[in-house]
């Protein structure tokens, strides 16, 4: 429903880095940034630091809105977020050279109905982590599909209160990894064709004990 959108973005068929990054910078708290169906191409990492912003794909299917980082030259990760109240849903993130979407040090974070994959398939040159909340609180990852991460498809690290539910992870090294995270639930997921399905780690020398 585009009527609820604060900003409406359309793919240009060329490099969409500047247009999308500008929308992220100019967003106000409470903004809903919507992506019309199409493939958005990026040559650099995107970053968001405004609180309470939601990113929403408007396609009938999540594969109708594609954020493709195949030509990325600047930055390591696809999307990095450092703000509270962030949500992203109903889109497909592809071919990030590093991690797919990283949210760090934020409260109230939602990843919903995403797909993250690499066109090369399951190869070691892919990005390490696809869905990657770290040092965050009240995290929800649901109804996502991750294929081909060179480390963990869904990685929840040093978080508090995390729910990972109803996701499908396959062709990764680790399907779902929960590391030094307090009060987490992992329920209703499908993990197959990974080197390991679900990993729960407590590592030394990290802030969350």
mmCIF file of C-alpha atoms in Angstrom:
data_model
loop_
_atom_site.group_PDB
_atom_site.id
_atom_site.type_symbol
_atom_site.label_atom_id
_atom_site.label_comp_id
_atom_site.label_asym_id
_atom_site.label_seq_id
_atom_site.Cartn_x
_atom_site.Cartn_y
_atom_site.Cartn_z
ATOM 1 C CA UNK A 1 0.000 0.000 0.000
ATOM 2 C CA UNK A 2 1.851 3.081 -1.247
ATOM 3 C CA UNK A 3 -0.553 5.467 0.531
ATOM 4 C CA UNK A 4 1.290 4.822 3.789
ATOM 5 C CA UNK A 5 4.667 5.659 2.242
ATOM 6 C CA UNK A 6 6.578 8.798 3.161
ATOM 7 C CA UNK A 7 9.064 8.356 0.312
ATOM 8 C CA UNK A 8 8.488 6.392 -2.892
ATOM 9 C CA UNK A 9 11.575 5.171 -4.751
ATOM 10 C CA UNK A 10 11.777 3.777 -8.281
ATOM 11 C CA UNK A 11 14.652 1.862 -9.888
ATOM 12 C CA UNK A 12 16.515 3.888 -12.521
ATOM 13 C CA UNK A 13 18.086 1.029 -14.451
ATOM 14 C CA UNK A 14 21.472 2.572 -13.653
ATOM 15 C CA UNK A 15 23.294 3.250 -10.376
ATOM 16 C CA UNK A 16 20.713 3.920 -7.659
ATOM 17 C CA UNK A 17 23.244 4.507 -4.857
ATOM 18 C CA UNK A 18 22.883 8.292 -4.675
ATOM 19 C CA UNK A 19 19.093 8.376 -4.854
ATOM 20 C CA UNK A 20 18.589 5.747 -2.161
ATOM 21 C CA UNK A 21 21.343 7.052 0.126
ATOM 22 C CA UNK A 22 19.896 10.567 -0.155
ATOM 23 C CA UNK A 23 16.491 9.215 0.885
ATOM 24 C CA UNK A 24 18.127 7.579 3.913
ATOM 25 C CA UNK A 25 19.921 10.791 4.899
ATOM 26 C CA UNK A 26 16.865 13.029 4.447
ATOM 27 C CA UNK A 27 14.451 10.672 6.198
ATOM 28 C CA UNK A 28 12.708 11.941 9.307
ATOM 29 C CA UNK A 29 11.974 9.818 12.353
ATOM 30 C CA UNK A 30 8.874 7.792 11.562
ATOM 31 C CA UNK A 31 9.505 7.712 7.808
ATOM 32 C CA UNK A 32 8.364 4.789 5.677
ATOM 33 C CA UNK A 33 10.616 4.483 2.620
ATOM 34 C CA UNK A 34 8.975 2.353 -0.054
ATOM 35 C CA UNK A 35 10.604 0.674 -3.042
ATOM 36 C CA UNK A 36 8.516 0.195 -6.181
ATOM 37 C CA UNK A 37 9.023 -3.123 -8.025
ATOM 38 C CA UNK A 38 12.277 -3.327 -9.974
ATOM 39 C CA UNK A 39 16.003 -3.972 -9.600
ATOM 40 C CA UNK A 40 18.011 -1.302 -7.791
ATOM 41 C CA UNK A 41 21.756 -1.381 -8.536
ATOM 42 C CA UNK A 42 24.374 -0.109 -6.114
ATOM 43 C CA UNK A 43 28.065 0.689 -6.384
ATOM 44 C CA UNK A 44 28.503 1.565 -2.727
ATOM 45 C CA UNK A 45 27.346 0.601 0.718
ATOM 46 C CA UNK A 46 24.162 2.186 2.029
ATOM 47 C CA UNK A 47 23.894 3.484 5.592
ATOM 48 C CA UNK A 48 20.989 4.618 7.746
ATOM 49 C CA UNK A 49 21.228 6.466 11.074
ATOM 50 C CA UNK A 50 17.724 7.951 11.506
ATOM 51 C CA UNK A 51 15.469 6.469 14.194
ATOM 52 C CA UNK A 52 12.156 4.736 13.487
ATOM 53 C CA UNK A 53 12.565 4.280 9.745
ATOM 54 C CA UNK A 54 10.996 1.379 7.871
ATOM 55 C CA UNK A 55 12.034 0.099 4.447
ATOM 56 C CA UNK A 56 9.198 -1.567 2.550
ATOM 57 C CA UNK A 57 9.089 -3.368 -0.781
ATOM 58 C CA UNK A 58 5.848 -2.832 -2.707
ATOM 59 C CA UNK A 59 5.924 -5.868 -4.993
ATOM 60 C CA UNK A 60 3.358 -8.647 -4.844
ATOM 61 C CA UNK A 61 6.249 -11.002 -4.004
ATOM 62 C CA UNK A 62 9.418 -10.175 -2.098
ATOM 63 C CA UNK A 63 11.442 -11.044 -5.208
ATOM 64 C CA UNK A 64 9.791 -8.159 -7.105
ATOM 65 C CA UNK A 65 11.981 -5.582 -5.336
ATOM 66 C CA UNK A 66 15.691 -6.400 -5.712
ATOM 67 C CA UNK A 67 18.588 -4.525 -4.123
ATOM 68 C CA UNK A 68 21.565 -5.775 -6.155
ATOM 69 C CA UNK A 69 25.099 -5.030 -4.945
ATOM 70 C CA UNK A 70 26.872 -6.972 -7.683
ATOM 71 C CA UNK A 71 28.702 -3.847 -8.900
ATOM 72 C CA UNK A 72 29.574 -2.508 -5.439
ATOM 73 C CA UNK A 73 32.974 -0.826 -5.284
ATOM 74 C CA UNK A 74 32.822 1.271 -2.073
ATOM 75 C CA UNK A 75 32.247 -0.204 1.384
ATOM 76 C CA UNK A 76 32.139 -3.813 2.504
ATOM 77 C CA UNK A 77 28.528 -4.467 3.447
ATOM 78 C CA UNK A 78 25.244 -3.929 1.628
ATOM 79 C CA UNK A 79 23.200 -1.953 4.157
ATOM 80 C CA UNK A 80 24.399 -0.798 7.603
ATOM 81 C CA UNK A 81 22.000 0.583 10.212
ATOM 82 C CA UNK A 82 22.808 2.151 13.591
ATOM 83 C CA UNK A 83 19.398 3.513 14.625
ATOM 84 C CA UNK A 84 16.599 2.319 16.896
ATOM 85 C CA UNK A 85 13.181 1.323 15.618
ATOM 86 C CA UNK A 86 14.410 0.059 12.258
ATOM 87 C CA UNK A 87 12.438 -2.381 10.133
ATOM 88 C CA UNK A 88 12.914 -3.843 6.664
ATOM 89 C CA UNK A 89 10.511 -6.131 4.878
ATOM 90 C CA UNK A 90 9.348 -7.689 1.645
ATOM 91 C CA UNK A 91 12.420 -7.379 -0.589
ATOM 92 C CA UNK A 92 15.410 -9.299 -1.962
ATOM 93 C CA UNK A 93 19.032 -8.339 -1.242
ATOM 94 C CA UNK A 94 21.579 -9.870 -3.606
ATOM 95 C CA UNK A 95 25.303 -10.173 -4.209
ATOM 96 C CA UNK A 96 26.756 -8.115 -1.365
ATOM 97 C CA UNK A 97 30.561 -8.447 -1.315
ATOM 98 C CA UNK A 98 30.483 -8.401 2.482
ATOM 99 C CA UNK A 99 27.585 -8.860 4.876
ATOM 100 C CA UNK A 100 24.050 -8.357 3.598
ATOM 101 C CA UNK A 101 22.294 -6.124 6.115
ATOM 102 C CA UNK A 102 23.989 -5.190 9.390
ATOM 103 C CA UNK A 103 22.182 -3.540 12.308
ATOM 104 C CA UNK A 104 24.447 -2.544 15.178
ATOM 105 C CA UNK A 105 23.689 -1.116 18.605
ATOM 106 C CA UNK A 106 19.955 -0.610 17.990
ATOM 107 C CA UNK A 107 16.740 -1.284 19.913
ATOM 108 C CA UNK A 108 13.530 -2.642 18.392
ATOM 109 C CA UNK A 109 14.720 -4.102 15.095
ATOM 110 C CA UNK A 110 12.630 -6.137 12.644
ATOM 111 C CA UNK A 111 13.701 -8.133 9.591
ATOM 112 C CA UNK A 112 10.597 -9.584 7.925
ATOM 113 C CA UNK A 113 9.913 -11.448 4.680
ATOM 114 C CA UNK A 114 13.365 -10.845 3.189
ATOM 115 C CA UNK A 115 15.380 -12.937 0.806
ATOM 116 C CA UNK A 116 19.175 -12.656 0.809
ATOM 117 C CA UNK A 117 21.249 -14.579 -1.716
ATOM 118 C CA UNK A 118 24.155 -14.553 -4.138
ATOM 119 C CA UNK A 119 23.877 -15.351 -7.842
ATOM 120 C CA UNK A 120 27.083 -17.404 -7.666
ATOM 121 C CA UNK A 121 25.376 -19.984 -5.453
ATOM 122 C CA UNK A 122 27.106 -21.353 -2.369
ATOM 123 C CA UNK A 123 30.717 -20.228 -2.815
ATOM 124 C CA UNK A 124 33.351 -18.982 -0.388
ATOM 125 C CA UNK A 125 33.621 -15.615 -2.160
ATOM 126 C CA UNK A 126 30.130 -14.619 -0.995
ATOM 127 C CA UNK A 127 29.545 -12.282 1.911
ATOM 128 C CA UNK A 128 29.976 -13.790 5.365
ATOM 129 C CA UNK A 129 26.682 -12.926 7.100
ATOM 130 C CA UNK A 130 23.366 -12.141 5.425
ATOM 131 C CA UNK A 131 21.000 -10.969 8.181
ATOM 132 C CA UNK A 132 23.265 -9.598 10.898
ATOM 133 C CA UNK A 133 21.932 -7.851 14.026
ATOM 134 C CA UNK A 134 24.668 -7.271 16.598
ATOM 135 C CA UNK A 135 24.745 -5.588 20.039
ATOM 136 C CA UNK A 136 21.038 -4.832 19.695
ATOM 137 C CA UNK A 137 17.923 -5.308 21.822
ATOM 138 C CA UNK A 138 14.459 -6.613 20.997
ATOM 139 C CA UNK A 139 15.294 -8.143 17.637
ATOM 140 C CA UNK A 140 12.826 -10.027 15.434
ATOM 141 C CA UNK A 141 13.854 -12.029 12.347
ATOM 142 C CA UNK A 142 10.875 -13.765 10.733
ATOM 143 C CA UNK A 143 9.758 -15.258 7.435
ATOM 144 C CA UNK A 144 13.131 -14.688 5.745
ATOM 145 C CA UNK A 145 15.071 -16.908 3.343
ATOM 146 C CA UNK A 146 18.869 -16.897 3.160
ATOM 147 C CA UNK A 147 20.908 -18.849 0.627
ATOM 148 C CA UNK A 148 24.667 -19.013 0.181
ATOM 149 C CA UNK A 149 26.216 -17.047 3.052
ATOM 150 C CA UNK A 150 29.907 -17.853 3.395
ATOM 151 C CA UNK A 151 29.519 -17.921 7.186
ATOM 152 C CA UNK A 152 26.059 -17.598 8.788
ATOM 153 C CA UNK A 153 22.774 -16.919 7.020
ATOM 154 C CA UNK A 154 21.131 -15.401 10.098
ATOM 155 C CA UNK A 155 23.613 -14.271 12.752
ATOM 156 C CA UNK A 156 22.428 -12.779 16.042
ATOM 157 C CA UNK A 157 25.447 -11.627 18.047
ATOM 158 C CA UNK A 158 25.634 -10.059 21.520
ATOM 159 C CA UNK A 159 21.947 -9.144 21.496
ATOM 160 C CA UNK A 160 19.293 -9.143 24.205
ATOM 161 C CA UNK A 161 15.771 -10.468 23.582
ATOM 162 C CA UNK A 162 15.912 -11.957 20.090
ATOM 163 C CA UNK A 163 13.281 -14.005 18.275
ATOM 164 C CA UNK A 164 14.221 -15.918 15.111
ATOM 165 C CA UNK A 165 11.144 -17.652 13.725
ATOM 166 C CA UNK A 166 9.713 -19.213 10.592
ATOM 167 C CA UNK A 167 12.782 -18.611 8.438
ATOM 168 C CA UNK A 168 14.273 -20.872 5.754
ATOM 169 C CA UNK A 169 18.083 -21.071 5.587
ATOM 170 C CA UNK A 170 19.925 -23.334 3.152
ATOM 171 C CA UNK A 171 23.197 -23.594 1.295
ATOM 172 C CA UNK A 172 25.038 -21.552 3.946
ATOM 173 C CA UNK A 173 27.952 -22.600 6.141
ATOM 174 C CA UNK A 174 25.858 -21.992 9.278
ATOM 175 C CA UNK A 175 22.119 -21.625 8.863
ATOM 176 C CA UNK A 176 21.313 -19.741 12.067
ATOM 177 C CA UNK A 177 23.933 -18.644 14.582
ATOM 178 C CA UNK A 178 23.122 -17.249 18.025
ATOM 179 C CA UNK A 179 26.235 -15.926 19.738
ATOM 180 C CA UNK A 180 26.558 -14.446 23.244
ATOM 181 C CA UNK A 181 22.907 -13.458 23.091
ATOM 182 C CA UNK A 182 20.637 -13.352 26.129
ATOM 183 C CA UNK A 183 16.969 -14.385 26.115
ATOM 184 C CA UNK A 184 16.652 -15.722 22.589
ATOM 185 C CA UNK A 185 14.076 -17.969 20.931
ATOM 186 C CA UNK A 186 14.656 -19.892 17.702
ATOM 187 C CA UNK A 187 11.400 -21.497 16.606
ATOM 188 C CA UNK A 188 9.695 -22.839 13.509
ATOM 189 C CA UNK A 189 12.670 -22.486 11.160
ATOM 190 C CA UNK A 190 13.759 -24.775 8.323
ATOM 191 C CA UNK A 191 17.500 -25.324 7.969
ATOM 192 C CA UNK A 192 18.889 -27.691 5.346
ATOM 193 C CA UNK A 193 21.965 -28.160 3.151
ATOM 194 C CA UNK A 194 24.080 -26.047 5.518
ATOM 195 C CA UNK A 195 27.323 -27.265 7.086
ATOM 196 C CA UNK A 196 25.511 -26.732 10.413
ATOM 197 C CA UNK A 197 21.853 -25.904 10.887
ATOM 198 C CA UNK A 198 21.585 -24.018 14.176
ATOM 199 C CA UNK A 199 24.602 -22.960 16.226
ATOM 200 C CA UNK A 200 24.462 -21.496 19.739
ATOM 201 C CA UNK A 201 27.773 -20.147 20.992
ATOM 202 C CA UNK A 202 29.106 -18.531 24.138
ATOM 203 C CA UNK A 203 32.532 -17.123 23.309
ATOM 204 C CA UNK A 204 35.016 -15.548 25.711
ATOM 205 C CA UNK A 205 36.275 -11.965 25.515
ATOM 206 C CA UNK A 206 32.998 -10.443 24.285
ATOM 207 C CA UNK A 207 30.930 -7.780 26.054
ATOM 208 C CA UNK A 208 27.849 -10.010 26.471
ATOM 209 C CA UNK A 209 28.776 -12.843 28.822
#
